[in-house]
Coordinates of N, CA and C in Angstrom, one line a residue:
X13 N -2.6 28.6 4.5 CA -3.6 29.4 3.8 C -3.7 29.1 2.3
X14 N -4.9 29.0 1.7 CA -5.0 28.7 0.3 C -4.2 29.7 -0.5
X15 N -3.5 29.2 -1.5 CA -2.8 30.1 -2.4 C -1.4 30.4 -1.9
X16 N -1.0 30.0 -0.7 CA 0.3 30.2 -0.2 C 1.2 29.0 -0.2
X17 N 0.6 27.9 0.1 CA 1.3 26.6 0.1 C 0.4 25.5 0.0
X18 N 0.5 24.5 0.9 CA -0.4 23.4 0.9 C -1.7 23.8 1.5
X19 N -2.8 23.3 0.9 CA -4.1 23.9 1.4 C -4.8 22.9 2.3
X20 N -4.3 21.7 2.4 CA -4.9 20.7 3.3 C -4.0 19.5 3.6
X21 N -3.5 19.4 4.8 CA -2.7 18.2 5.2 C -1.5 18.1 4.3
X22 N -0.9 19.2 3.9 CA 0.4 19.1 3.1 C 0.1 18.9 1.7
X23 N -1.1 19.0 1.2 CA -1.4 18.8 -0.2 C -1.4 20.1 -0.9
X24 N -1.2 20.1 -2.2 CA -1.2 21.2 -3.1 C -2.5 21.2 -3.9
X25 N -3.3 22.2 -3.9 CA -4.6 22.2 -4.6 C -4.4 22.0 -6.1
X26 N -3.4 22.5 -6.7 CA -3.3 22.4 -8.1 C -2.9 21.0 -8.6
X27 N -2.2 20.3 -7.7 CA -2.0 18.9 -8.0 C -3.2 18.0 -7.9
X28 N -4.0 18.3 -6.9 CA -5.3 17.6 -6.8 C -6.2 18.0 -7.9
X29 N -6.2 19.2 -8.3 CA -7.0 19.7 -9.4 C -6.7 18.9 -10.7
X30 N -5.4 18.8 -11.0 CA -5.0 18.1 -12.2 C -5.4 16.7 -12.2
X31 N -5.2 16.1 -11.0 CA -5.6 14.7 -10.8 C -7.1 14.5 -10.9
X32 N -7.8 15.5 -10.4 CA -9.3 15.5 -10.6 C -9.7 15.6 -12.1
X33 N -9.0 16.4 -12.8 CA -9.3 16.5 -14.3 C -9.0 15.2 -14.9
X34 N -7.9 14.5 -14.5 CA -7.5 13.3 -15.1 C -8.5 12.2 -14.9
X35 N -9.0 12.1 -13.6 CA -9.9 11.0 -13.3 C -11.3 11.3 -13.9
X36 N -11.7 12.6 -14.0 CA -12.9 12.9 -14.7 C -12.9 12.5 -16.1
X37 N -11.8 12.9 -16.8 CA -11.6 12.5 -18.2 C -11.6 11.0 -18.4
X38 N -11.0 10.3 -17.4 CA -11.0 8.8 -17.5 C -12.4 8.2 -17.4
X39 N -13.2 8.8 -16.5 CA -14.6 8.3 -16.4 C -15.3 8.4 -17.8
X40 N -15.1 9.6 -18.4 CA -15.8 9.8 -19.7 C -15.2 8.9 -20.7
X41 N -13.9 8.8 -20.8 CA -13.2 7.9 -21.8 C -13.7 6.4 -21.6
X42 N -13.7 6.0 -20.4 CA -14.1 4.6 -20.2 C -15.6 4.3 -20.5
X43 N -16.4 5.4 -20.3 CA -17.8 5.2 -20.7 C -17.9 5.1 -22.2
X44 N -17.2 5.9 -22.9 CA -17.2 5.7 -24.4 C -16.7 4.3 -24.8
X45 N -15.6 3.8 -24.1 CA -15.2 2.5 -24.4 C -16.2 1.4 -24.1
X46 N -17.0 1.6 -23.0 CA -18.1 0.7 -22.7 C -19.1 0.7 -23.8
X47 N -19.4 1.9 -24.3 CA -20.4 2.0 -25.4 C -19.9 1.3 -26.7
X48 N -18.6 1.4 -26.9 CA -18.0 0.8 -28.1 C -18.0 -0.8 -27.9
X49 N -17.6 -1.2 -26.8 CA -17.5 -2.7 -26.5 C -18.9 -3.4 -26.5
X50 N -19.8 -2.8 -25.8 CA -21.1 -3.4 -25.5 C -22.2 -3.1 -26.5
X51 N -22.2 -1.9 -27.0 CA -23.3 -1.4 -27.8 C -22.9 -1.0 -29.2
X52 N -21.6 -1.2 -29.6 CA -21.2 -1.0 -30.9 C -21.1 0.4 -31.4
X53 N -21.0 1.3 -30.4 CA -20.8 2.8 -30.7 C -19.5 3.0 -31.5
X54 N -19.6 3.7 -32.7 CA -18.5 3.8 -33.5 C -18.3 5.2 -34.1
X55 N -19.0 6.2 -33.5 CA -18.9 7.6 -33.9 C -17.6 8.3 -33.4
X56 N -17.0 9.1 -34.2 CA -15.9 10.0 -33.8 C -14.7 9.2 -33.2
X57 N -14.4 8.1 -33.9 CA -13.3 7.3 -33.3 C -12.0 8.0 -33.1
X58 N -11.6 8.8 -34.1 CA -10.3 9.6 -34.0 C -10.3 10.5 -32.8
X59 N -11.4 11.2 -32.6 CA -11.5 12.1 -31.5 C -11.4 11.4 -30.2
X60 N -12.2 10.3 -30.0 CA -12.2 9.6 -28.8 C -10.9 8.8 -28.5
X61 N -10.2 8.4 -29.6 CA -8.9 7.8 -29.5 C -7.9 8.8 -28.9
X62 N -7.9 10.0 -29.5 CA -7.1 11.1 -29.0 C -7.4 11.5 -27.6
X63 N -8.7 11.5 -27.3 CA -9.1 11.9 -25.9 C -8.6 10.8 -24.9
X64 N -8.7 9.6 -25.3 CA -8.2 8.5 -24.4 C -6.7 8.6 -24.1
X65 N -5.9 8.9 -25.2 CA -4.5 9.0 -25.0 C -4.1 10.2 -24.1
X66 N -4.8 11.3 -24.4 CA -4.6 12.5 -23.6 C -5.0 12.3 -22.1
X67 N -6.1 11.6 -21.9 CA -6.5 11.3 -20.5 C -5.4 10.5 -19.8
X68 N -4.9 9.4 -20.5 CA -3.9 8.6 -19.9 C -2.6 9.3 -19.6
X69 N -2.3 10.2 -20.5 CA -1.1 11.0 -20.3 C -1.2 11.9 -19.1
X70 N -2.3 12.6 -19.0 CA -2.5 13.5 -17.8 C -2.4 12.7 -16.5
X71 N -3.1 11.5 -16.5 CA -3.2 10.7 -15.3 C -1.9 10.2 -14.9
X72 N -1.1 9.6 -15.8 CA 0.2 9.1 -15.5 C 1.2 10.2 -15.1
X73 N 1.1 11.3 -15.9 CA 2.1 12.4 -15.6 C 1.9 12.9 -14.2
X74 N 0.6 13.2 -13.8 CA 0.4 13.7 -12.5 C 0.7 12.7 -11.4
X75 N 0.6 11.4 -11.7 CA 1.0 10.4 -10.7 C 2.5 10.4 -10.5
X76 N 3.3 10.7 -11.6 CA 4.7 10.8 -11.4 C 5.1 12.1 -10.6
X77 N 4.3 13.1 -10.9 CA 4.6 14.4 -10.1 C 4.2 14.2 -8.7
X78 N 3.1 13.5 -8.4 CA 2.8 13.2 -7.0 C 3.8 12.3 -6.3
X79 N 4.3 11.4 -7.0 CA 5.4 10.5 -6.5 C 6.6 11.4 -6.1
X80 N 7.0 12.3 -6.9 CA 8.1 13.2 -6.6 C 7.9 13.9 -5.3
X81 N 6.7 14.5 -5.2 CA 6.4 15.3 -3.9 C 6.5 14.4 -2.7
X82 N 5.8 13.2 -2.8 CA 5.7 12.3 -1.7 C 7.1 11.7 -1.3
X83 N 7.8 11.3 -2.3 CA 9.1 10.6 -2.0 C 10.1 11.7 -1.5
X84 N 10.1 12.9 -2.1 CA 11.0 13.9 -1.6 C 10.8 14.2 -0.1
X85 N 9.5 14.2 0.3 CA 9.2 14.5 1.7 C 9.6 13.3 2.6
X86 N 9.4 12.1 2.1 CA 9.6 10.9 2.8 C 11.1 10.7 3.1
X87 N 12.0 11.0 2.1 CA 13.4 10.7 2.3 C 14.0 11.8 3.3
X88 N 13.3 12.9 3.5 CA 13.7 13.9 4.5 C 13.4 13.5 5.9
X89 N 12.3 12.7 6.0 CA 11.9 12.3 7.3 C 12.5 10.9 7.8
X90 N 12.9 10.1 6.9 CA 13.3 8.8 7.3 C 14.4 8.3 6.4
X91 N 15.3 7.4 6.9 CA 16.4 6.8 6.1 C 15.9 5.5 5.5
X92 N 14.7 5.1 5.8 CA 14.1 3.8 5.3 C 12.7 4.1 4.7
X93 N 12.7 4.7 3.5 CA 11.5 5.1 2.8 C 10.8 3.9 2.1
X94 N 11.6 2.8 1.9 CA 11.2 1.7 1.1 C 9.9 1.0 1.5
X95 N 9.7 0.7 2.9 CA 8.5 0.0 3.3 C 7.2 0.7 2.9
X96 N 7.2 2.0 2.9 CA 6.0 2.8 2.5 C 5.7 2.5 1.0
X97 N 6.7 2.5 0.2 CA 6.4 2.3 -1.2 C 6.2 0.8 -1.6
X98 N 6.8 0.0 -0.8 CA 6.4 -1.5 -1.0 C 5.0 -1.7 -0.6
X99 N 4.5 -1.1 0.5 CA 3.1 -1.2 0.8 C 2.2 -0.6 -0.3
X100 N 2.6 0.5 -0.9 CA 1.8 1.1 -1.9 C 1.8 0.2 -3.1
X101 N 2.9 -0.4 -3.5 CA 3.0 -1.4 -4.6 C 2.0 -2.5 -4.3
X102 N 2.1 -3.1 -3.1 CA 1.2 -4.3 -2.8 C -0.3 -3.9 -2.9
X103 N -0.6 -2.7 -2.4 CA -2.0 -2.3 -2.5 C -2.5 -2.1 -3.9
X104 N -1.7 -1.3 -4.7 CA -2.2 -1.0 -6.0 C -2.1 -2.2 -6.9
X105 N -1.0 -3.0 -6.8 CA -0.9 -4.2 -7.7 C -1.9 -5.2 -7.3
X106 N -2.1 -5.3 -6.0 CA -3.1 -6.3 -5.5 C -4.5 -6.0 -6.0
X107 N -4.9 -4.7 -6.0 CA -6.2 -4.3 -6.6 C -6.2 -4.5 -8.1
X108 N -5.0 -4.4 -8.7 CA -5.0 -4.7 -10.2 C -5.2 -6.2 -10.4
X109 N -4.6 -7.0 -9.6 CA -4.8 -8.5 -9.7 C -6.3 -8.8 -9.5
X110 N -6.9 -8.1 -8.6 CA -8.4 -8.3 -8.4 C -9.2 -8.0 -9.6
X111 N -8.8 -6.9 -10.3 CA -9.5 -6.5 -11.5 C -9.2 -7.5 -12.6
X112 N -8.0 -8.0 -12.7 CA -7.7 -9.1 -13.6 C -8.6 -10.3 -13.5
X113 N -8.8 -10.7 -12.2 CA -9.6 -11.9 -12.0 C -11.1 -11.6 -12.3
X114 N -11.6 -10.4 -11.9 CA -13.0 -10.1 -12.2 C -13.2 -10.0 -13.7
X115 N -12.3 -9.3 -14.4 CA -12.6 -9.2 -15.9 C -12.4 -10.5 -16.6
X116 N -11.5 -11.4 -16.1 CA -11.3 -12.7 -16.7 C -12.5 -13.5 -16.6
X117 N -13.2 -13.5 -15.5 CA -14.3 -14.4 -15.3 C -15.7 -13.8 -15.7
X118 N -15.7 -12.4 -15.8 CA -17.0 -11.8 -16.1 C -17.1 -11.2 -17.5
X119 N -15.9 -10.8 -18.1 CA -15.9 -10.2 -19.4 C -15.2 -11.1 -20.4
X120 N -15.9 -11.7 -21.3 CA -15.3 -12.6 -22.2 C -14.4 -11.9 -23.2
X121 N -13.1 -12.3 -23.2 CA -12.2 -11.7 -24.1 C -11.7 -10.3 -23.8
X122 N -12.0 -9.8 -22.6 CA -11.7 -8.4 -22.3 C -10.9 -8.4 -20.9
X123 N -10.1 -9.4 -20.7 CA -9.3 -9.4 -19.4 C -8.3 -8.3 -19.4
X124 N -8.2 -7.6 -18.2 CA -7.2 -6.6 -18.0 C -6.0 -7.3 -17.3
X125 N -4.9 -7.4 -18.1 CA -3.7 -8.1 -17.6 C -2.8 -7.2 -16.9
X126 N -2.6 -6.0 -17.4 CA -1.6 -5.1 -16.9 C -2.2 -3.7 -17.1
X127 N -3.2 -3.3 -16.3 CA -3.9 -2.0 -16.5 C -3.2 -0.9 -15.7
X128 N -4.0 0.1 -15.5 CA -3.4 1.3 -14.8 C -3.0 1.1 -13.4
X129 N -3.7 0.2 -12.6 CA -3.4 0.0 -11.3 C -2.1 -0.9 -11.2
X130 N -2.0 -1.9 -12.0 CA -0.8 -2.7 -12.1 C 0.4 -1.8 -12.4
X131 N 0.2 -0.9 -13.4 CA 1.3 0.0 -13.7 C 1.7 0.9 -12.6
X132 N 0.7 1.6 -12.0 CA 1.0 2.6 -11.0 C 1.7 1.9 -9.8
X133 N 1.3 0.7 -9.4 CA 1.9 0.0 -8.4 C 3.4 -0.3 -8.7
X134 N 3.6 -0.8 -9.9 CA 5.0 -1.1 -10.3 C 5.8 0.2 -10.4
X135 N 5.2 1.2 -11.0 CA 6.0 2.5 -11.2 C 6.4 3.1 -9.8
X136 N 5.6 2.9 -8.8 CA 5.9 3.5 -7.5 C 7.1 2.8 -6.9
X137 N 7.5 1.6 -7.3 CA 8.7 1.0 -6.9 C 9.9 1.3 -7.8
X138 N 9.7 1.1 -9.1 CA 10.9 1.3 -10.0 C 11.3 2.8 -10.1
X139 N 10.4 3.7 -9.7 CA 10.7 5.1 -9.8 C 11.7 5.5 -8.7
X140 N 11.9 4.7 -7.7 CA 12.7 5.1 -6.5 C 14.1 5.4 -7.0
X141 N 14.8 4.6 -7.7 CA 16.2 4.9 -8.1 C 16.3 6.1 -9.1
X142 N 15.2 6.4 -9.7 CA 15.2 7.5 -10.7 C 15.0 8.9 -10.0
X143 N 14.6 8.9 -8.8 CA 14.4 10.1 -8.0 C 15.7 11.0 -8.0
X144 N 16.8 10.3 -7.9 CA 18.1 11.1 -7.8 C 18.4 11.9 -9.1
X145 N 17.8 11.5 -10.2 CA 18.1 12.2 -11.4 C 17.4 13.5 -11.6
X146 N 16.4 13.8 -10.8 CA 15.7 15.1 -10.9 C 15.3 15.4 -12.3
X147 N 15.6 16.6 -12.7 CA 15.2 17.1 -14.1 C 15.8 16.3 -15.2
X148 N 16.9 15.6 -14.9 CA 17.5 14.7 -16.0 C 16.6 13.5 -16.3
X149 N 15.5 13.3 -15.5 CA 14.6 12.3 -15.9 C 13.9 12.5 -17.2
X150 N 14.1 13.8 -17.8 CA 13.6 14.0 -19.1 C 14.3 13.1 -20.1
X151 N 15.6 12.9 -19.9 CA 16.3 12.0 -20.8 C 15.9 10.6 -20.7
X152 N 15.7 10.1 -19.4 CA 15.2 8.7 -19.2 C 13.7 8.6 -19.8
X153 N 13.0 9.7 -19.7 CA 11.6 9.6 -20.2 C 11.6 9.4 -21.7
X154 N 12.6 10.1 -22.4 CA 12.7 9.9 -23.9 C 13.1 8.4 -24.2
X155 N 13.9 7.8 -23.3 CA 14.4 6.5 -23.5 C 13.2 5.5 -23.5
X156 N 12.3 5.7 -22.5 CA 11.2 4.8 -22.4 C 10.1 5.0 -23.5
X157 N 9.9 6.3 -23.8 CA 8.9 6.7 -24.8 C 9.3 6.2 -26.2
X158 N 10.5 6.6 -26.6 CA 11.0 6.3 -27.9 C 11.3 4.8 -28.0
X159 N 11.7 4.2 -26.8 CA 12.0 2.8 -26.8 C 10.8 1.9 -27.1
X160 N 9.6 2.5 -26.8 CA 8.4 1.7 -27.1 C 8.2 1.5 -28.6
X161 N 8.7 2.3 -29.4 CA 8.6 2.1 -30.9 C 9.3 0.8 -31.3
X162 N 10.3 0.4 -30.6 CA 11.0 -0.8 -30.9 C 10.3 -2.0 -30.1
X163 N 10.1 -1.8 -28.8 CA 9.6 -2.8 -27.9 C 8.2 -3.2 -28.4
X164 N 7.4 -2.3 -28.9 CA 6.0 -2.5 -29.4 C 5.9 -3.5 -30.6
X165 N 7.1 -3.6 -31.3 CA 7.1 -4.5 -32.4 C 7.4 -5.9 -32.1
X166 N 7.8 -6.2 -30.8 CA 8.2 -7.5 -30.4 C 7.0 -8.3 -29.9
X167 N 7.1 -9.6 -30.0 CA 6.0 -10.5 -29.5 C 6.6 -11.6 -28.7
X168 N 5.9 -12.0 -27.7 CA 6.4 -13.0 -26.8 C 5.4 -13.5 -25.8
X169 N 5.9 -14.0 -24.7 CA 5.0 -14.6 -23.7 C 4.2 -13.6 -23.0
X170 N 3.0 -14.0 -22.5 CA 2.1 -13.1 -21.8 C 2.8 -12.5 -20.5
X171 N 3.8 -13.2 -20.0 CA 4.6 -12.7 -18.8 C 5.4 -11.5 -19.1
X172 N 5.6 -11.2 -20.4 CA 6.4 -10.0 -20.8 C 5.5 -8.8 -21.0
X173 N 4.2 -8.9 -20.8 CA 3.2 -7.8 -21.0 C 3.6 -6.5 -20.2
X174 N 4.1 -6.6 -19.0 CA 4.5 -5.4 -18.3 C 5.5 -4.5 -19.1
X175 N 6.3 -5.2 -19.9 CA 7.3 -4.4 -20.6 C 6.8 -3.8 -21.9
X176 N 5.7 -4.3 -22.4 CA 5.1 -3.8 -23.7 C 5.3 -4.8 -24.8
X177 N 5.8 -6.0 -24.4 CA 5.9 -7.1 -25.4 C 4.7 -8.0 -25.3
X178 N 4.0 -8.1 -26.4 CA 2.7 -8.8 -26.3 C 2.6 -10.1 -27.1
X179 N 1.8 -11.0 -26.8 CA 1.5 -12.1 -27.7 C 0.9 -11.6 -29.0
X180 N 0.9 -12.3 -30.1 CA 0.3 -11.9 -31.3 C -1.2 -11.9 -31.1
X181 N -1.9 -10.9 -31.8 CA -3.4 -10.7 -31.7 C -3.8 -10.5 -30.2
X182 N -3.0 -9.8 -29.5 CA -3.3 -9.5 -28.1 C -4.3 -8.3 -28.0
X183 N -5.2 -8.4 -27.1 CA -6.2 -7.3 -26.8 C -6.5 -7.2 -25.4
X184 N -6.5 -6.0 -24.8 CA -7.0 -5.8 -23.5 C -7.5 -4.3 -23.5
X185 N -8.7 -4.1 -22.8 CA -9.3 -2.8 -22.8 C -8.5 -1.8 -22.0
X186 N -7.6 -2.3 -21.1 CA -6.9 -1.4 -20.2 C -5.4 -1.9 -20.1
X187 N -4.5 -1.3 -20.9 CA -3.1 -1.8 -20.9 C -2.2 -0.6 -20.8
X188 N -1.3 -0.6 -19.8 CA -0.3 0.4 -19.6 C 1.0 -0.2 -19.3
X189 N 1.7 -0.6 -20.4 CA 3.1 -1.2 -20.2 C 4.1 -0.2 -19.8
X190 N 5.2 -0.6 -19.3 CA 6.3 0.2 -18.9 C 6.9 1.0 -20.0
X191 N 7.0 0.4 -21.2 CA 7.3 1.1 -22.4 C 6.0 1.4 -23.1
X192 N 5.5 2.6 -23.3 CA 6.2 3.9 -23.0 C 5.7 4.6 -21.7
X193 N 4.8 4.0 -20.9 CA 4.1 4.8 -19.9 C 5.0 5.2 -18.7
X194 N 6.1 4.4 -18.5 CA 7.0 4.8 -17.4 C 7.7 6.1 -17.8
X195 N 7.9 6.3 -19.1 CA 8.5 7.5 -19.6 C 7.6 8.7 -19.3
X196 N 6.3 8.6 -19.4 CA 5.4 9.7 -19.0 C 5.4 9.9 -17.5
X197 N 5.5 8.8 -16.8 CA 5.6 8.9 -15.3 C 6.9 9.7 -14.9
X198 N 8.0 9.5 -15.6 CA 9.2 10.2 -15.4 C 9.2 11.6 -15.8
X199 N 8.4 12.0 -16.8 CA 8.1 13.4 -17.1 C 7.5 14.1 -15.9
X200 N 6.7 13.4 -15.2 CA 6.1 13.9 -13.9 C 7.1 14.1 -12.9
X201 N 8.1 13.2 -12.7 CA 9.2 13.4 -11.8 C 10.0 14.6 -12.2
X202 N 10.3 14.7 -13.4 CA 11.2 15.8 -13.9 C 10.5 17.2 -13.6
X203 N 9.1 17.2 -13.9 CA 8.4 18.5 -13.6 C 8.4 18.7 -12.1
X204 N 8.2 17.7 -11.3 CA 8.2 17.8 -9.8 C 9.5 18.4 -9.3
X205 N 10.7 18.0 -9.9 CA 12.0 18.5 -9.5 C 12.1 19.9 -9.8
X206 N 11.5 20.4 -10.8 CA 11.6 21.8 -11.2 C 10.6 22.7 -10.5
X207 N 9.4 22.2 -10.2 CA 8.4 23.1 -9.6 C 8.2 22.8 -8.1
X208 N 8.6 21.6 -7.6 CA 8.4 21.3 -6.2 C 9.7 20.6 -5.7
X209 N 10.8 21.4 -5.7 CA 12.0 20.8 -5.1 C 11.9 20.5 -3.7
X210 N 12.4 19.3 -3.3 CA 12.3 18.8 -2.0 C 10.8 18.6 -1.5
X211 N 9.9 18.5 -2.5 CA 8.5 18.2 -2.2 C 7.7 19.4 -1.8
X212 N 8.3 20.6 -2.0 CA 7.6 21.8 -1.6 C 7.5 22.8 -2.8
X213 N 6.4 23.5 -3.0 CA 6.2 24.4 -4.1 C 7.2 25.5 -4.0
X214 N 7.8 25.9 -5.1 CA 8.7 27.0 -5.1 C 8.0 28.3 -4.6
X215 N 8.6 29.1 -3.8 CA 7.9 30.3 -3.2 C 7.4 31.2 -4.3
X216 N 8.1 31.3 -5.4 CA 7.7 32.3 -6.5 C 6.4 31.8 -7.2
X217 N 6.1 30.5 -7.0 CA 4.9 29.9 -7.7 C 3.7 30.1 -6.8
X218 N 3.3 31.3 -6.6 CA 2.1 31.5 -5.7 C 0.8 31.4 -6.5
X219 N 0.2 30.2 -6.4 CA -1.0 29.9 -7.2 C -2.2 30.0 -6.3
X220 N -3.1 31.0 -6.5 CA -4.2 31.2 -5.7 C -5.3 30.1 -5.9
X221 N -5.8 29.7 -4.8 CA -6.8 28.6 -4.8 C -8.2 29.2 -5.0
X222 N -9.0 28.6 -6.0 CA -10.3 29.1 -6.2 C -11.3 28.0 -5.8
X223 N -12.3 28.4 -5.1 CA -13.4 27.5 -4.6 C -14.2 26.9 -5.7
X224 N -14.2 27.6 -6.9 CA -14.9 27.1 -8.1 C -14.4 25.8 -8.5
X225 N -13.1 25.5 -8.2 CA -12.4 24.3 -8.6 C -12.5 23.2 -7.5
X226 N -13.3 23.4 -6.5 CA -13.2 22.5 -5.3 C -13.7 21.1 -5.7
X227 N -14.7 21.0 -6.6 CA -15.2 19.7 -7.0 C -14.1 18.8 -7.6
X228 N -13.4 19.4 -8.5 CA -12.3 18.6 -9.1 C -11.2 18.3 -8.2
X229 N -10.9 19.3 -7.3 CA -9.9 19.0 -6.2 C -10.4 17.9 -5.3
X230 N -11.6 17.8 -5.0 CA -12.2 16.7 -4.2 C -12.0 15.4 -4.9
X231 N -12.4 15.4 -6.2 CA -12.2 14.2 -7.0 C -10.7 13.8 -7.1
X232 N -9.8 14.8 -7.1 CA -8.4 14.5 -7.2 C -7.9 13.9 -5.9
X233 N -8.6 14.1 -4.8 CA -8.2 13.5 -3.5 C -8.7 12.1 -3.3
X234 N -9.6 11.7 -4.2 CA -10.2 10.4 -4.1 C -10.2 9.6 -5.4
X235 N -9.1 9.7 -6.1 CA -9.0 9.1 -7.5 C -9.1 7.6 -7.4
X236 N -8.5 6.9 -6.4 CA -8.5 5.5 -6.4 C -9.9 5.0 -6.1
X237 N -10.7 5.6 -5.2 CA -12.0 5.2 -4.9 C -12.9 5.4 -6.2
X238 N -12.8 6.5 -6.8 CA -13.6 6.8 -8.0 C -13.2 5.8 -9.1
X239 N -11.9 5.5 -9.3 CA -11.5 4.5 -10.3 C -12.1 3.1 -10.0
X240 N -12.1 2.7 -8.8 CA -12.6 1.4 -8.5 C -14.1 1.2 -8.7
X241 N -14.9 2.3 -8.4 CA -16.3 2.2 -8.5 C -17.0 2.6 -9.8
X242 N -16.2 3.4 -10.6 CA -16.9 4.0 -11.7 C -17.3 3.0 -12.8
X243 N -16.5 2.0 -13.1 CA -16.8 1.0 -14.1 C -18.1 0.2 -13.7
X244 N -18.1 -0.4 -12.5 CA -19.3 -1.1 -12.1 C -20.6 -0.3 -12.2
X245 N -20.5 1.0 -11.9 CA -21.6 1.9 -11.9 C -22.0 2.1 -13.4
X246 N -21.0 2.4 -14.3 CA -21.3 2.7 -15.7 C -21.9 1.5 -16.4
X247 N -21.3 0.3 -16.2 CA -21.8 -0.9 -16.8 C -23.1 -1.3 -16.2
X248 N -23.3 -1.1 -14.9 CA -24.6 -1.3 -14.3 C -25.7 -0.5 -14.9
X249 N -25.4 0.8 -15.2 CA -26.4 1.7 -15.8 C -26.7 1.2 -17.2
X250 N -25.7 0.8 -18.0 CA -26.0 0.3 -19.3 C -26.8 -1.0 -19.3
X251 N -26.5 -1.8 -18.3 CA -27.3 -3.1 -18.1 C -28.7 -2.8 -17.8
X252 N -28.9 -1.8 -17.0 CA -30.3 -1.4 -16.6 C -31.1 -0.8 -17.7
X253 N -30.4 0.0 -18.6 CA -31.1 0.7 -19.7 C -31.3 -0.2 -20.9
X254 N -30.3 -1.1 -21.2 CA -30.3 -1.8 -22.4 C -30.5 -3.3 -22.3
X255 N -30.6 -3.8 -21.0 CA -30.7 -5.2 -20.8 C -29.4 -5.9 -21.0
X256 N -29.4 -7.2 -21.2 CA -28.2 -8.0 -21.4 C -27.2 -7.4 -22.4
X257 N -25.9 -7.4 -22.0 CA -24.9 -6.8 -22.8 C -24.0 -7.9 -23.4
X258 N -23.6 -7.8 -24.6 CA -22.8 -8.8 -25.3 C -21.5 -9.0 -24.5
X259 N -21.1 -10.2 -24.2 CA -19.8 -10.5 -23.5 C -19.9 -10.4 -22.0
X260 N -21.1 -10.0 -21.5 CA -21.3 -9.9 -20.1 C -22.3 -10.9 -19.6
X261 N -21.9 -12.0 -18.9 CA -22.8 -13.1 -18.6 C -23.8 -12.8 -17.5
X262 N -23.7 -11.6 -16.9 CA -24.7 -11.3 -15.8 C -25.6 -10.1 -16.2

C-alpha cells in the first residue's frame, strides 16, 4: 500500500521522486548549457553554475542510494551478485561510449569523454566493496571529495580522465570523474545504510505517497530513457528555431 512500504514492484516512491527531481533539473541545466554553447547565452552564470552543481549532486547521490537498496536486496537473494552489476556496467558504460562517439563526430570540440553514464557504470562496479562499510562510507566520501582538491591540480594523459586528472586546456561539456563524484555516490550509500537497512525502509519512516507527485515519480522510474533522448530533442528544437548552430555540422 502507498505510504507503508514499496509502492510498485519493490520500489520506494520517495526515491523515484528524488530521482525525478534530479533528471528534471538535469534537463533544465543541459538546456541552459545548450543555449550557452550554441547561442552565446551568458546571463546569470553564477546561478546556473550553482544550479548545475546542485543538479549533479542530487543525481549522483540518489544513484548511490539506489545502489545501496538494490545491492542490499541482491546479496540477500544470491551469493553471486556480481554478474548483475557487471551487466549494468556494460550497459551504462557502453551507452557512454556511444555518446562519446556521437559527440566526437557531430560536436566540434565538445566530446564527452567521461560523462555521467561512464561514471555511473563505473561506480556500480567499484561501489561493491564499499557496501560493507555502511554508514562509515561518510569517511570514504570525504576522502574522494577532499582528494579532488589535489587530484584536480594534476595533469596527464587523456586515459587518466576517469580519475579527474586531465590534459592541460581540457574541456568537456559533461565530465564526472571519480574524484570527487564517487564521494557523492558514497554519501548515497551511507544514507541508504541509515534509512534503508538491508534494502528496506525503516518501519518508523512512514512516508505517505501523494498522487500530486506522480509525474516526478514517473520520471524517476525512466531516468535513463529521458537522459538519452532529452539532448537530441533540445538541440533539435534549437536547430528548428534558430537554424544552423555553431559547432553542429548538421
